[in-house]
Structures are given as C-alpha cells and as structure tokens.
mmCIF file of C-alpha atoms in Angstrom:
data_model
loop_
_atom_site.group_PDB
_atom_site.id
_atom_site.type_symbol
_atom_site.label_atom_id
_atom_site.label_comp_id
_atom_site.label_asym_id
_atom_site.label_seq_id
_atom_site.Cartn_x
_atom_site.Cartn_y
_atom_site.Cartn_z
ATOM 1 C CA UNK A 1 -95.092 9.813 -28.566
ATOM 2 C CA UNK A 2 -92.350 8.794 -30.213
ATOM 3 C CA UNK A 3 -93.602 4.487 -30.866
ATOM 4 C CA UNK A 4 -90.953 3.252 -28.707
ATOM 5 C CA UNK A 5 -92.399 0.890 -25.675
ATOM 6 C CA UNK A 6 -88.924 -0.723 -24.084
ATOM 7 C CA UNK A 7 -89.448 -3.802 -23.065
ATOM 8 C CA UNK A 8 -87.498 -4.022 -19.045
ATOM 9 C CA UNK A 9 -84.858 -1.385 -20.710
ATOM 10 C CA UNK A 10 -83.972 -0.783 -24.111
ATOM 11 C CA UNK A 11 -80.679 -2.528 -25.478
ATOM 12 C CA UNK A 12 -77.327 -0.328 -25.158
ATOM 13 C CA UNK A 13 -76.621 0.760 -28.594
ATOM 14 C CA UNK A 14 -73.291 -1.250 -29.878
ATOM 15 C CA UNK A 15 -70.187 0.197 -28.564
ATOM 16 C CA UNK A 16 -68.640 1.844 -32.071
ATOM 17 C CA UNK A 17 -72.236 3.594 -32.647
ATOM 18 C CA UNK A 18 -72.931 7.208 -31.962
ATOM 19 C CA UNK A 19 -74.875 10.268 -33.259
ATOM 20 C CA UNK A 20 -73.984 13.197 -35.665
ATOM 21 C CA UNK A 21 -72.098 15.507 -34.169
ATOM 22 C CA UNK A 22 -72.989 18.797 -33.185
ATOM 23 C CA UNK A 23 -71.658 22.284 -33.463
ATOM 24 C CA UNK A 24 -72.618 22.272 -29.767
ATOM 25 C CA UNK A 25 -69.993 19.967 -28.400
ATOM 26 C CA UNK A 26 -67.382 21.951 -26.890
ATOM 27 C CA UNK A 27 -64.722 19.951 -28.515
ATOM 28 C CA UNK A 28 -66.417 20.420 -32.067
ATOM 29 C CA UNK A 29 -67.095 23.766 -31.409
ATOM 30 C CA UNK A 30 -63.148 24.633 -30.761
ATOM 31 C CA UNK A 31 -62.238 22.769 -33.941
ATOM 32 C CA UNK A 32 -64.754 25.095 -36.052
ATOM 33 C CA UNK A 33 -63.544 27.850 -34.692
ATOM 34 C CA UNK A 34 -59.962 26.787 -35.850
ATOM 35 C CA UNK A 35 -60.925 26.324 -39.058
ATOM 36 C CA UNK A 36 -62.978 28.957 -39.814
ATOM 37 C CA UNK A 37 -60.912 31.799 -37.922
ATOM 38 C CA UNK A 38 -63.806 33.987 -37.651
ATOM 39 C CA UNK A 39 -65.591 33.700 -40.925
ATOM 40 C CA UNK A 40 -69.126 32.434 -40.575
ATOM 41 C CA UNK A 41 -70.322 29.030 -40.901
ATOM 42 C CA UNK A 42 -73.567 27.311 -41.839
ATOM 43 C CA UNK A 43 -74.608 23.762 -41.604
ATOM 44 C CA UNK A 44 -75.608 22.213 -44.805
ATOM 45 C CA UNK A 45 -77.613 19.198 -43.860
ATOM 46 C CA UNK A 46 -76.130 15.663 -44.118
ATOM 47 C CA UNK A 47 -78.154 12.477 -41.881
ATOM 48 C CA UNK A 48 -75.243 11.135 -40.600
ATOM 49 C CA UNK A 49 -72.243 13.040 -40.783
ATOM 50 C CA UNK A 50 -71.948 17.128 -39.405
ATOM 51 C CA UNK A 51 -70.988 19.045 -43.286
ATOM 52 C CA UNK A 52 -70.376 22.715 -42.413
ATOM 53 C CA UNK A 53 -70.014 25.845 -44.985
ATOM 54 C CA UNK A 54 -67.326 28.245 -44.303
ATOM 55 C CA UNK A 55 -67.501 31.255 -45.556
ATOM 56 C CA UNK A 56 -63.390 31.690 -46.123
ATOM 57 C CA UNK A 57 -62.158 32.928 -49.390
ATOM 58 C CA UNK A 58 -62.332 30.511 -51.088
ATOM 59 C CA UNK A 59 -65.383 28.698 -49.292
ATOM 60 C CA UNK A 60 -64.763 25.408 -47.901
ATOM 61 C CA UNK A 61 -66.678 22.733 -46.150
ATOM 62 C CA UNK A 62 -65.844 21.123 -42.852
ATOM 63 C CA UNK A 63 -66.815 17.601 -42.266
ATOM 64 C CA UNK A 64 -67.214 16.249 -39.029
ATOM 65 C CA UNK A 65 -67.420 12.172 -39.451
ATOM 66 C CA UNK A 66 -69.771 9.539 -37.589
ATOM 67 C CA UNK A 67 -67.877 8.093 -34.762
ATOM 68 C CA UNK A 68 -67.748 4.892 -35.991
ATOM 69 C CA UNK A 69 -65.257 5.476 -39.245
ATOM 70 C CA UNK A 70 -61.785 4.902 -38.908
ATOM 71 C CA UNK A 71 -58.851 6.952 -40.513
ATOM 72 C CA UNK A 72 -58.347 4.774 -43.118
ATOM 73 C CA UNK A 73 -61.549 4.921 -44.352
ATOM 74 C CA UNK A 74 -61.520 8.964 -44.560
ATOM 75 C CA UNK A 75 -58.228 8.710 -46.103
ATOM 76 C CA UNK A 76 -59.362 6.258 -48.905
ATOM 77 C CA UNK A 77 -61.976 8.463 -49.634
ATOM 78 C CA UNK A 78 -59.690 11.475 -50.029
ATOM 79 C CA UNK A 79 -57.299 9.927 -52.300
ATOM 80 C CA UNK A 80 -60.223 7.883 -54.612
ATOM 81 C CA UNK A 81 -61.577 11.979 -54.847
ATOM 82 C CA UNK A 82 -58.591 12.965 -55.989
ATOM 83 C CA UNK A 83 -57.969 10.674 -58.540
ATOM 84 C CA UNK A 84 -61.817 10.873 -59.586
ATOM 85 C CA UNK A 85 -60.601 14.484 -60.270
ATOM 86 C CA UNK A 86 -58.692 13.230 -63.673
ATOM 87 C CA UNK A 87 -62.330 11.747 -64.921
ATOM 88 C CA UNK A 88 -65.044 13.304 -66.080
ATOM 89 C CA UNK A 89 -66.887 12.960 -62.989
ATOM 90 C CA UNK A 90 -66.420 16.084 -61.176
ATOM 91 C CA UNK A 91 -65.865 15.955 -57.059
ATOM 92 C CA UNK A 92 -65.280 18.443 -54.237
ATOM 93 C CA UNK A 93 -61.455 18.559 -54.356
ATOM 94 C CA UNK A 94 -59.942 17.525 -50.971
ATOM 95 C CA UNK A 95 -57.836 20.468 -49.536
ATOM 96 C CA UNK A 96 -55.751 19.957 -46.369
ATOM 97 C CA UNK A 97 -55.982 22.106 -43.010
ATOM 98 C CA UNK A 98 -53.321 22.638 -40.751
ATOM 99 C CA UNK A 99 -50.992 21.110 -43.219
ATOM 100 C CA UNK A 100 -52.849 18.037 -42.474
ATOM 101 C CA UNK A 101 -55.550 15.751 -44.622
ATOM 102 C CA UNK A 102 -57.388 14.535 -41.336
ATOM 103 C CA UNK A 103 -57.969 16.389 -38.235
ATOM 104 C CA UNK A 104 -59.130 14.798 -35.204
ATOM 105 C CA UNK A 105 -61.593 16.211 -33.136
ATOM 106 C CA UNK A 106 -62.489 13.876 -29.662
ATOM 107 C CA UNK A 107 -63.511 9.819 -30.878
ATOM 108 C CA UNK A 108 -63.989 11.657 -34.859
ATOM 109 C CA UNK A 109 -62.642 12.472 -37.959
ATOM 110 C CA UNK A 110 -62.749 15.452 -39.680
ATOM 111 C CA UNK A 111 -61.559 16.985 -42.768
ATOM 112 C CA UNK A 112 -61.731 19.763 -45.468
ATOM 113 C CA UNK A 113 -62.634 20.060 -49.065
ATOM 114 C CA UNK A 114 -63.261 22.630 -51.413
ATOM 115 C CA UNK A 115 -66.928 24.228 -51.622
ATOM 116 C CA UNK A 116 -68.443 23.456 -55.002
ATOM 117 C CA UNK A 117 -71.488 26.279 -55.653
ATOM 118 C CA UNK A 118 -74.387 24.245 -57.318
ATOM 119 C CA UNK A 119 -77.859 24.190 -57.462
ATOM 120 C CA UNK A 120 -80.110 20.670 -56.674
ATOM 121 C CA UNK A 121 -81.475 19.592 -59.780
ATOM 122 C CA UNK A 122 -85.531 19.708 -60.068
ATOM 123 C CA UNK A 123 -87.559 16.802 -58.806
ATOM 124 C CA UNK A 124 -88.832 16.318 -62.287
ATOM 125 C CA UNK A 125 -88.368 12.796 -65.189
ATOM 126 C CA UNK A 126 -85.730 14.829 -66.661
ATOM 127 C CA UNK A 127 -83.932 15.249 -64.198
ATOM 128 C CA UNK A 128 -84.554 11.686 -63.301
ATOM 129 C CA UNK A 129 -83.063 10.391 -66.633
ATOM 130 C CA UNK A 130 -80.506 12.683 -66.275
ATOM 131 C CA UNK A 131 -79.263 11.294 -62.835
ATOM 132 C CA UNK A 132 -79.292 7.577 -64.215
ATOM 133 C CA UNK A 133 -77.485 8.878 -66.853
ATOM 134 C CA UNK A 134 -74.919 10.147 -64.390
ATOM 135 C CA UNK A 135 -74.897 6.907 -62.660
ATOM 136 C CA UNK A 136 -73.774 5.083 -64.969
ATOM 137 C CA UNK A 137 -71.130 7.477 -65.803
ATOM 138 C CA UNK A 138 -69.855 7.386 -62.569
ATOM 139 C CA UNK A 139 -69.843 3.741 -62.022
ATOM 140 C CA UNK A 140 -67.304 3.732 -65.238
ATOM 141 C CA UNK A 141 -65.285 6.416 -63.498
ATOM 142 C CA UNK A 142 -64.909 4.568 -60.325
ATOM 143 C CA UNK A 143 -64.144 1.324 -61.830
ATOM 144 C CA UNK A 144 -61.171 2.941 -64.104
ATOM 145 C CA UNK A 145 -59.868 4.675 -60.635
ATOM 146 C CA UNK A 146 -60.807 2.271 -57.407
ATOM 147 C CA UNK A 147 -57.768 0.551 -57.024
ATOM 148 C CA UNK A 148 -55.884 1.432 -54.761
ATOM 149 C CA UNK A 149 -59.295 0.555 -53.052
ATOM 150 C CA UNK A 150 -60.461 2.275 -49.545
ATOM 151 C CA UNK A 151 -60.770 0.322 -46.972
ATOM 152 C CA UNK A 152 -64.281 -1.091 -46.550
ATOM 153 C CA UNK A 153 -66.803 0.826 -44.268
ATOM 154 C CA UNK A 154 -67.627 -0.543 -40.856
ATOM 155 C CA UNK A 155 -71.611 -0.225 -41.746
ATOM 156 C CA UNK A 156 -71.803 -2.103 -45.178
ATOM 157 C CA UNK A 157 -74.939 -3.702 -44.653
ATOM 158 C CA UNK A 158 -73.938 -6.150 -47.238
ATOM 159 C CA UNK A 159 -75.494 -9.829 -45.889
ATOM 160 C CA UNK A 160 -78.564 -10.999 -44.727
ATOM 161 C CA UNK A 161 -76.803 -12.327 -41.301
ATOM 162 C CA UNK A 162 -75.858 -8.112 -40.592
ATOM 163 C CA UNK A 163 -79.565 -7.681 -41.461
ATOM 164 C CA UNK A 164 -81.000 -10.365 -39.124
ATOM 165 C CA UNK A 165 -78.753 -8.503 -36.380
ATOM 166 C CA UNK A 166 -80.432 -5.674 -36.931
ATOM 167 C CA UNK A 167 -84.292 -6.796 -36.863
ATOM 168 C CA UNK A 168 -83.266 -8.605 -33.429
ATOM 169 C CA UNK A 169 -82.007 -5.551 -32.138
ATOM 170 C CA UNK A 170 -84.978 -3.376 -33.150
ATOM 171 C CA UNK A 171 -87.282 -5.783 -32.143
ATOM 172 C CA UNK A 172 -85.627 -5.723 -28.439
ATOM 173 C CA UNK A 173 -85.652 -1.498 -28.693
ATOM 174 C CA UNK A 174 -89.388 -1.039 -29.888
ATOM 175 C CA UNK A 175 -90.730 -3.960 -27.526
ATOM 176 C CA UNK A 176 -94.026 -6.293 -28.159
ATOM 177 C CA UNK A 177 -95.880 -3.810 -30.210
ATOM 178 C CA UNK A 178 -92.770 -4.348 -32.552
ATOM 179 C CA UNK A 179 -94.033 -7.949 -33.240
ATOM 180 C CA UNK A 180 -96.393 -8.226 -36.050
ATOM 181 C CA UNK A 181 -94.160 -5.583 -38.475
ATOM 182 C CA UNK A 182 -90.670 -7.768 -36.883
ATOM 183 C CA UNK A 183 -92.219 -11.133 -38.229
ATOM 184 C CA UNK A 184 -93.008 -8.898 -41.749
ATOM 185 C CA UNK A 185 -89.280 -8.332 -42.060
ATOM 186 C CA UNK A 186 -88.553 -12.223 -41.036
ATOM 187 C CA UNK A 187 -90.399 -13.013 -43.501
ATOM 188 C CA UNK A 188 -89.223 -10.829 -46.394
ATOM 189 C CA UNK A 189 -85.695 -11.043 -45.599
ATOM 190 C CA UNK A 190 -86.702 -15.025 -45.843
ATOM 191 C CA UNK A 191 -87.738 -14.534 -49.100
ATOM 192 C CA UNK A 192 -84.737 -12.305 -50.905
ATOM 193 C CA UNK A 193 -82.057 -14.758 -48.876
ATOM 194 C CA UNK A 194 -83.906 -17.574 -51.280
ATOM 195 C CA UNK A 195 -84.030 -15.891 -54.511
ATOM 196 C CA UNK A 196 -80.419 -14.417 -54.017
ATOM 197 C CA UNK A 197 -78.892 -17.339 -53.296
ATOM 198 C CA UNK A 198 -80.206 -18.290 -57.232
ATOM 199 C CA UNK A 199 -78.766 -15.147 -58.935
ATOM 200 C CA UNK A 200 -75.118 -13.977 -60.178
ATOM 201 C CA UNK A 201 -74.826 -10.388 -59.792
ATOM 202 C CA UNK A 202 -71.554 -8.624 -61.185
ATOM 203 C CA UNK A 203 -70.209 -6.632 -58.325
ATOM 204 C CA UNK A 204 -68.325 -3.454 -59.008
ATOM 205 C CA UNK A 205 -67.449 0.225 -57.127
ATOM 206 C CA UNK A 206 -70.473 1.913 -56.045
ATOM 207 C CA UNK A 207 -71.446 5.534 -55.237
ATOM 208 C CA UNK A 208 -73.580 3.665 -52.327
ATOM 209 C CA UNK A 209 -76.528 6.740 -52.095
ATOM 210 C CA UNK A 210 -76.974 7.945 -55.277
ATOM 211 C CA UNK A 211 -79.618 10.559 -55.447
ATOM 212 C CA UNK A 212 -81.101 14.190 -56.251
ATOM 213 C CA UNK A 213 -79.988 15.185 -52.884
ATOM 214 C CA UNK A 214 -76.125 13.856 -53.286
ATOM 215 C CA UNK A 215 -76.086 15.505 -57.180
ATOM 216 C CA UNK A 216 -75.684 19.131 -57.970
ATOM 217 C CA UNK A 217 -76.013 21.357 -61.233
ATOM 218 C CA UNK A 218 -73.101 23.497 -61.777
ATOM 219 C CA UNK A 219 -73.063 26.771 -63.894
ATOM 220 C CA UNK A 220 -72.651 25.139 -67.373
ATOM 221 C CA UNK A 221 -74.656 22.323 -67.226
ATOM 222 C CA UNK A 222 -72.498 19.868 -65.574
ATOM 223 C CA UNK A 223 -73.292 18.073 -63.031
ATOM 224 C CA UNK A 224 -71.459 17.528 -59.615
ATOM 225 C CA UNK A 225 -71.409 14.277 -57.127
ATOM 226 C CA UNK A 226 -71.773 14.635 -53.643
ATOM 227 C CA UNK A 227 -71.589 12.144 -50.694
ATOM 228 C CA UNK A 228 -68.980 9.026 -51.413
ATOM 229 C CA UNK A 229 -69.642 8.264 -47.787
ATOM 230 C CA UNK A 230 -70.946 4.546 -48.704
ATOM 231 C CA UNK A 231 -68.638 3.869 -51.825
ATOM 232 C CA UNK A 232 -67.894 0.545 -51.937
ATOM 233 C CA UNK A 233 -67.289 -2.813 -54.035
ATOM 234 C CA UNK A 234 -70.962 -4.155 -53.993
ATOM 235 C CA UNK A 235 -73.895 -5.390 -56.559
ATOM 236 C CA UNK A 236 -73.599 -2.224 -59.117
ATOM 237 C CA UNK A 237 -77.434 -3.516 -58.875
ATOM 238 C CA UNK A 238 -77.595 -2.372 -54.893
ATOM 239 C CA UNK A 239 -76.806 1.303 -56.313
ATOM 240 C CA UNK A 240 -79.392 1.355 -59.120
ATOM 241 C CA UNK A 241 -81.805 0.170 -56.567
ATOM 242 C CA UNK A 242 -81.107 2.962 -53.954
ATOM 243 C CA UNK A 243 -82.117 5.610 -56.970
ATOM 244 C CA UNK A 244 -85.240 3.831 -58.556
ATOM 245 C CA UNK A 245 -86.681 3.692 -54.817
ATOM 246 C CA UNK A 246 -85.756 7.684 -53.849
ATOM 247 C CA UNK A 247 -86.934 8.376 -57.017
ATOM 248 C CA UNK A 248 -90.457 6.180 -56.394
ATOM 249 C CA UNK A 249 -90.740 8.220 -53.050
ATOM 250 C CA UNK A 250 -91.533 11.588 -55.202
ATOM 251 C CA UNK A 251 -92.851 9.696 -58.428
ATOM 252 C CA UNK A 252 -95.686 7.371 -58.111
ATOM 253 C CA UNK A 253 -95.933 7.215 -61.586
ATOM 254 C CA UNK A 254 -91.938 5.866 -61.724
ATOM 255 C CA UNK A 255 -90.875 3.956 -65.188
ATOM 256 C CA UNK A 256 -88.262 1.829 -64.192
ATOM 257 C CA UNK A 257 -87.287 0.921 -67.786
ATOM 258 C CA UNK A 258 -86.850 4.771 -69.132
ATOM 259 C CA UNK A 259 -84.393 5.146 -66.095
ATOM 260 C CA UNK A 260 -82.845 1.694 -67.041
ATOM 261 C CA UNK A 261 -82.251 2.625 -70.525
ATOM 262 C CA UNK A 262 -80.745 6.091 -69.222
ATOM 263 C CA UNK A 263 -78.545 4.292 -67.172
ATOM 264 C CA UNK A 264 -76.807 1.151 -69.743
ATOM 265 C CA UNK A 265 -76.611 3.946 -72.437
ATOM 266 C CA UNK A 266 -73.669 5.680 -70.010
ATOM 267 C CA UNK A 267 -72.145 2.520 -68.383
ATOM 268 C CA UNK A 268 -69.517 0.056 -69.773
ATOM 269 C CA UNK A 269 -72.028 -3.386 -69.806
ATOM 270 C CA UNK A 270 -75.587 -3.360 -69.971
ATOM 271 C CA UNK A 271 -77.739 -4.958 -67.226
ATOM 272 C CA UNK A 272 -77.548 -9.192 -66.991
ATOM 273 C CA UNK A 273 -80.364 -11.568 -66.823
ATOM 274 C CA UNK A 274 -79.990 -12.091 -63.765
ATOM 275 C CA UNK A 275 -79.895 -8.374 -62.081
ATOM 276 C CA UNK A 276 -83.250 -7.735 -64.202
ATOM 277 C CA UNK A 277 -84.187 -11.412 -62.567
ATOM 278 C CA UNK A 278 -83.128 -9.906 -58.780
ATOM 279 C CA UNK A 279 -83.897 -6.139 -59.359
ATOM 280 C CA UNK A 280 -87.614 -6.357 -57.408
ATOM 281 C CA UNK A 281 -84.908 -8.301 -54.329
ATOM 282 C CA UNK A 282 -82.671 -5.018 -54.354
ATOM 283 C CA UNK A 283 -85.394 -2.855 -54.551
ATOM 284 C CA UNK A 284 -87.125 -4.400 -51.975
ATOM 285 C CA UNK A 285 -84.032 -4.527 -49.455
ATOM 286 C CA UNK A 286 -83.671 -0.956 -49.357
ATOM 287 C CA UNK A 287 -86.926 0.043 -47.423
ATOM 288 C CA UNK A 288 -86.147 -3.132 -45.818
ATOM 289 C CA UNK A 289 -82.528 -2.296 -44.528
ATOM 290 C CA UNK A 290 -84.383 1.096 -43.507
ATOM 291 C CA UNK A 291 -87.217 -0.736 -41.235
ATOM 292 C CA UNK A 292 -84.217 -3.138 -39.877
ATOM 293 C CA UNK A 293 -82.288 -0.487 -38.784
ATOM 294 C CA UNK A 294 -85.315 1.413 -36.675
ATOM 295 C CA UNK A 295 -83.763 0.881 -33.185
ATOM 296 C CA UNK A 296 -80.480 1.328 -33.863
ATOM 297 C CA UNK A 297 -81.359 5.129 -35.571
ATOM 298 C CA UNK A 298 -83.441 6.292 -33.061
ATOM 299 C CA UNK A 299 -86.865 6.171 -35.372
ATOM 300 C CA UNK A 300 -90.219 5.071 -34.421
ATOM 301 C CA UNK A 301 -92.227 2.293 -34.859
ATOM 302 C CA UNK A 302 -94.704 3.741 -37.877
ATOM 303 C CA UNK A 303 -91.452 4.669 -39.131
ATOM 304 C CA UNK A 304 -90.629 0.753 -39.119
ATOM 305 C CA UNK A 305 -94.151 -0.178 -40.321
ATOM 306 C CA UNK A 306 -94.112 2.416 -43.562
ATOM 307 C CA UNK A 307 -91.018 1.541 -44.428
ATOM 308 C CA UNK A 308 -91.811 -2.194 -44.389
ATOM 309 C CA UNK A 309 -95.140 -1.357 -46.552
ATOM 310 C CA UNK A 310 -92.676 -0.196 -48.940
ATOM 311 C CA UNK A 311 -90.463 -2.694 -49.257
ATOM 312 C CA UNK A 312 -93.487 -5.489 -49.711
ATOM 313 C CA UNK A 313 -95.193 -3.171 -52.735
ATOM 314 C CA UNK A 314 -91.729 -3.670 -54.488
ATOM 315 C CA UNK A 315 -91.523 -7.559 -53.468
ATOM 316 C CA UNK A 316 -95.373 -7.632 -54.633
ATOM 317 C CA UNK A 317 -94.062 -6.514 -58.730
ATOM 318 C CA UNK A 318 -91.936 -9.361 -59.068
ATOM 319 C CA UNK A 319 -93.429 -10.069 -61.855
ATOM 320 C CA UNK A 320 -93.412 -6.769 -63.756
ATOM 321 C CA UNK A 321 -89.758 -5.523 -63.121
ATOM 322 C CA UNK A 322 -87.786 -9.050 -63.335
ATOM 323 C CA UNK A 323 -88.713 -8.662 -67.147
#
C-alpha cells in the first residue's frame, strides 16, 4: 500500500522529469564501465542524482545527473568548484575524463571529480554548532567567488506560484483522500505568501542543502562540503532554514539561537530584523515544499500528511523564533 488512490489515471509526470539513474540501464552501465576500466565501483547514496566510487588510483567519483539539468548548469558547477578551491572551503576537485569535463550518457549528464576520504560528522550539538559554523563560512566563500554565476537550476522552487503547481499536481496524483492534507498546504502556503510579501530578505549564493549528510570530516579536523547540486542566488535565510529543520528531525530538543550565534560569528553580516521576523516562514516552507512535491517524487500520502504536521509545528512558534 503505497497511499496513492488515482483518481480516472494519475497525471503524466512533466515532460523534463525523470528518476535517478541506475547502474542497470544499459547505456549507464557502458559508460561505468568506461570509466572505471575494470576497477570496482560502489554507489554512495545521493536522492536524486546516481554518485558512484571508483576504486582507480587515485579514487574518483562518477556522477550520473537527473535528467532534467542542462550542460550549463553542470558546467557552472564545475568551474564555481574550482574556484571555491582558492578559499578556505574545501571541495571535491573536478577532474576531466576522456579529455572532457562532461560526458553524456543517453538524455544525462555526467562527470568526474576527485574522491575526498572523510568521515560524516556525529549527529551530536557539537557537531551541530560546528556545521552552522561552516555555513556561514561557506556563504562568505561563495559570495567572494559566484560571479561568473551558473546558470540557474531548472527546479528552484523559489515562488509560491511553482509551489501552488505543485500541490495541484499532487492533489490530482494522490486523488480525494488527498483533500483534507491539500487544503492544509492551501492554507499554509496562504499564510507565508502574506507575511513574505511584508519582509526584506537579503538574497545571496547558497549551498541550497546544507546538512550532516552533504559535510564530511577530513583527517585533520577540517571539514569538507559535499553536494552544490542546489547552489543558487536565494534568501541566505532559505539555507539556514534547510539546516535548523534536518537538524530538528534528529534533535527535539533543537536551540535555534546557539546555532544562530554559530552561524553570524563565521559570516560577513549578522542576521536582519526582518529574516529573524520571517525565519518561522522559511522554516515552515521546507516540510512544506516536501509535502507539495509528494506526487511528483513518487511518495505516499502519510508521507504528505507528516511532512505537513511538520511544517504547521514550525508555523505554530511564530512567536518564539521571530524574536
């Protein structure tokens, strides 16, 4: 039972959509086999996009993009990781293969870096103050190096009309059970449109998905930064949200102010009056984005439902965290 009762038929999934890719597909299978001339392979996890290991000396990792980025995006990303590598942030170092940055591989791109060894920090507060410290470290690293910008990515997610699209569409994948938990998100997406429509937030480079599971621990200490998948110009507020609320999924007893401090004693400007004002709004949107997006990511409908409990408990401390 997966919670999914189409209503006639379920709605095609929009035409530049499509799942990870798998070492399966003939056509990725060929292109690993390329790379990796005969040196074993692992994969390495990653939701959206295919991230393999290979075992060549040195290691290297292959990744196999979601159908729906374009070349320019990928190369964007390689050349804002190379300059990143002048910084103090430290990156997987693009590498090319075949004498080329991107490789295609059927309707994907795919490309090579270097294999950073690294162990995932502990789920633990230091570690969380240690990861908003890194935040805001980064977010001073990007600004200094953006421009020459990417190009933006396809899925931003950045307004309330993409996130309206996507409730509609869930609503017409899940069916009429979908109802009471679609009019929740109505009605909280009602609610942030109004209060953001009353705030100024400064917008600046973002990592976009900033977490334990995109951050390593090196050797000496250091940490590494994983994932620039979702860097973009947005609210730097969107990417302290996206922390707090991974972070709140494995610490019910979260302090949002420790972490806050952590963060403005690393980055170039401390937090305005009016992020503090909208930071329940951005935390709330996150798990709200999430319960949006149910029918276009395959999930279920209690998926939907706990994710939109989440998103209200946030809405419901207005009070407590716009101070």
């Amino acid at each position: 039972m997966t919670g999914i009762e189409p209503w006639a038929s379920p709605p095609p999934l929009p035409r530049w959509f499509g799942p990870r890719a798998s070492p399966d597909d003939p056509a990725v299978s060929a292109l690993i086999a390329r790379v990796a001339h005969g040196a074993r392979w692992a994969d390495i996890g990653g939701e959206f996009n295919l991230n393999l290991r290979i075992d060549a000396e040195p290691p290297i990792v292959l990744r196999v993009h979601r159908p729906w980025v374009r070349r320019g995006r990928v190369a964007g990303l390689r050349r804002l990781r190379e300059r990143l590598q002048r910084t103090q942030i430290c990156v997987p170092r693009p590498i090319p293969s075949f004498d080329r940055d991107l490789l295609r591989v059927a309707d994907r791109w795919a490309e090579t870096e270097e294999f950073i060894e690294h162990v995932q920090p502990q789920a633990d507060e230091d570690s969380y103050v240690r990861l908003f410290e890194e935040l805001g470290r980064l977010h001073t690293a990007l600004q200094a190096v953006w421009e020459p910008s990417a190009p933006a990515p396809l899925d931003d997610h950045r307004t309330f009309r993409q996130l309206r699209y996507s409730v509609g569409f869930t609503h017409r994948t899940l069916g009429p059970r979908s109802e009471p938990v679609v009019q929740r998100m109505r009605h909280l997406a009602g609610e942030l449109s109004k209060l953001r429509k009353e705030v100024d937030l400064p917008c600046a480079p973002i990592h976009g998905d900033y977490k334990l599971g995109n951050a390593g621990e090196l050797a000496d200490g250091s940490w590494v930064t994983f994932d620039l998948d979702f860097a973009r110009v947005r609210e730097r507020l969107y990417d302290i949200a996206v922390s707090l609320h991974h972070i709140a999924q494995d610490d019910e007893l979260l302090k949002p102010r420790r972490l806050l401090d952590a963060y403005e004693s690393t980055a170039t400007e401390p937090l305005t009056r009016d992020e503090h004002r909208w930071l329940p709004g951005a935390l709330a949107l996150v798990p709200l984005h999430w319960a949006a997006t149910t029918g276009l990511v395959g999930k279920s409908l209690h998926e939907a439902e706990n994710a939109m409990t989440a998103a209200e408990a946030w809405w419901s401390r207005q009070a407590e965290l716009s101070t």
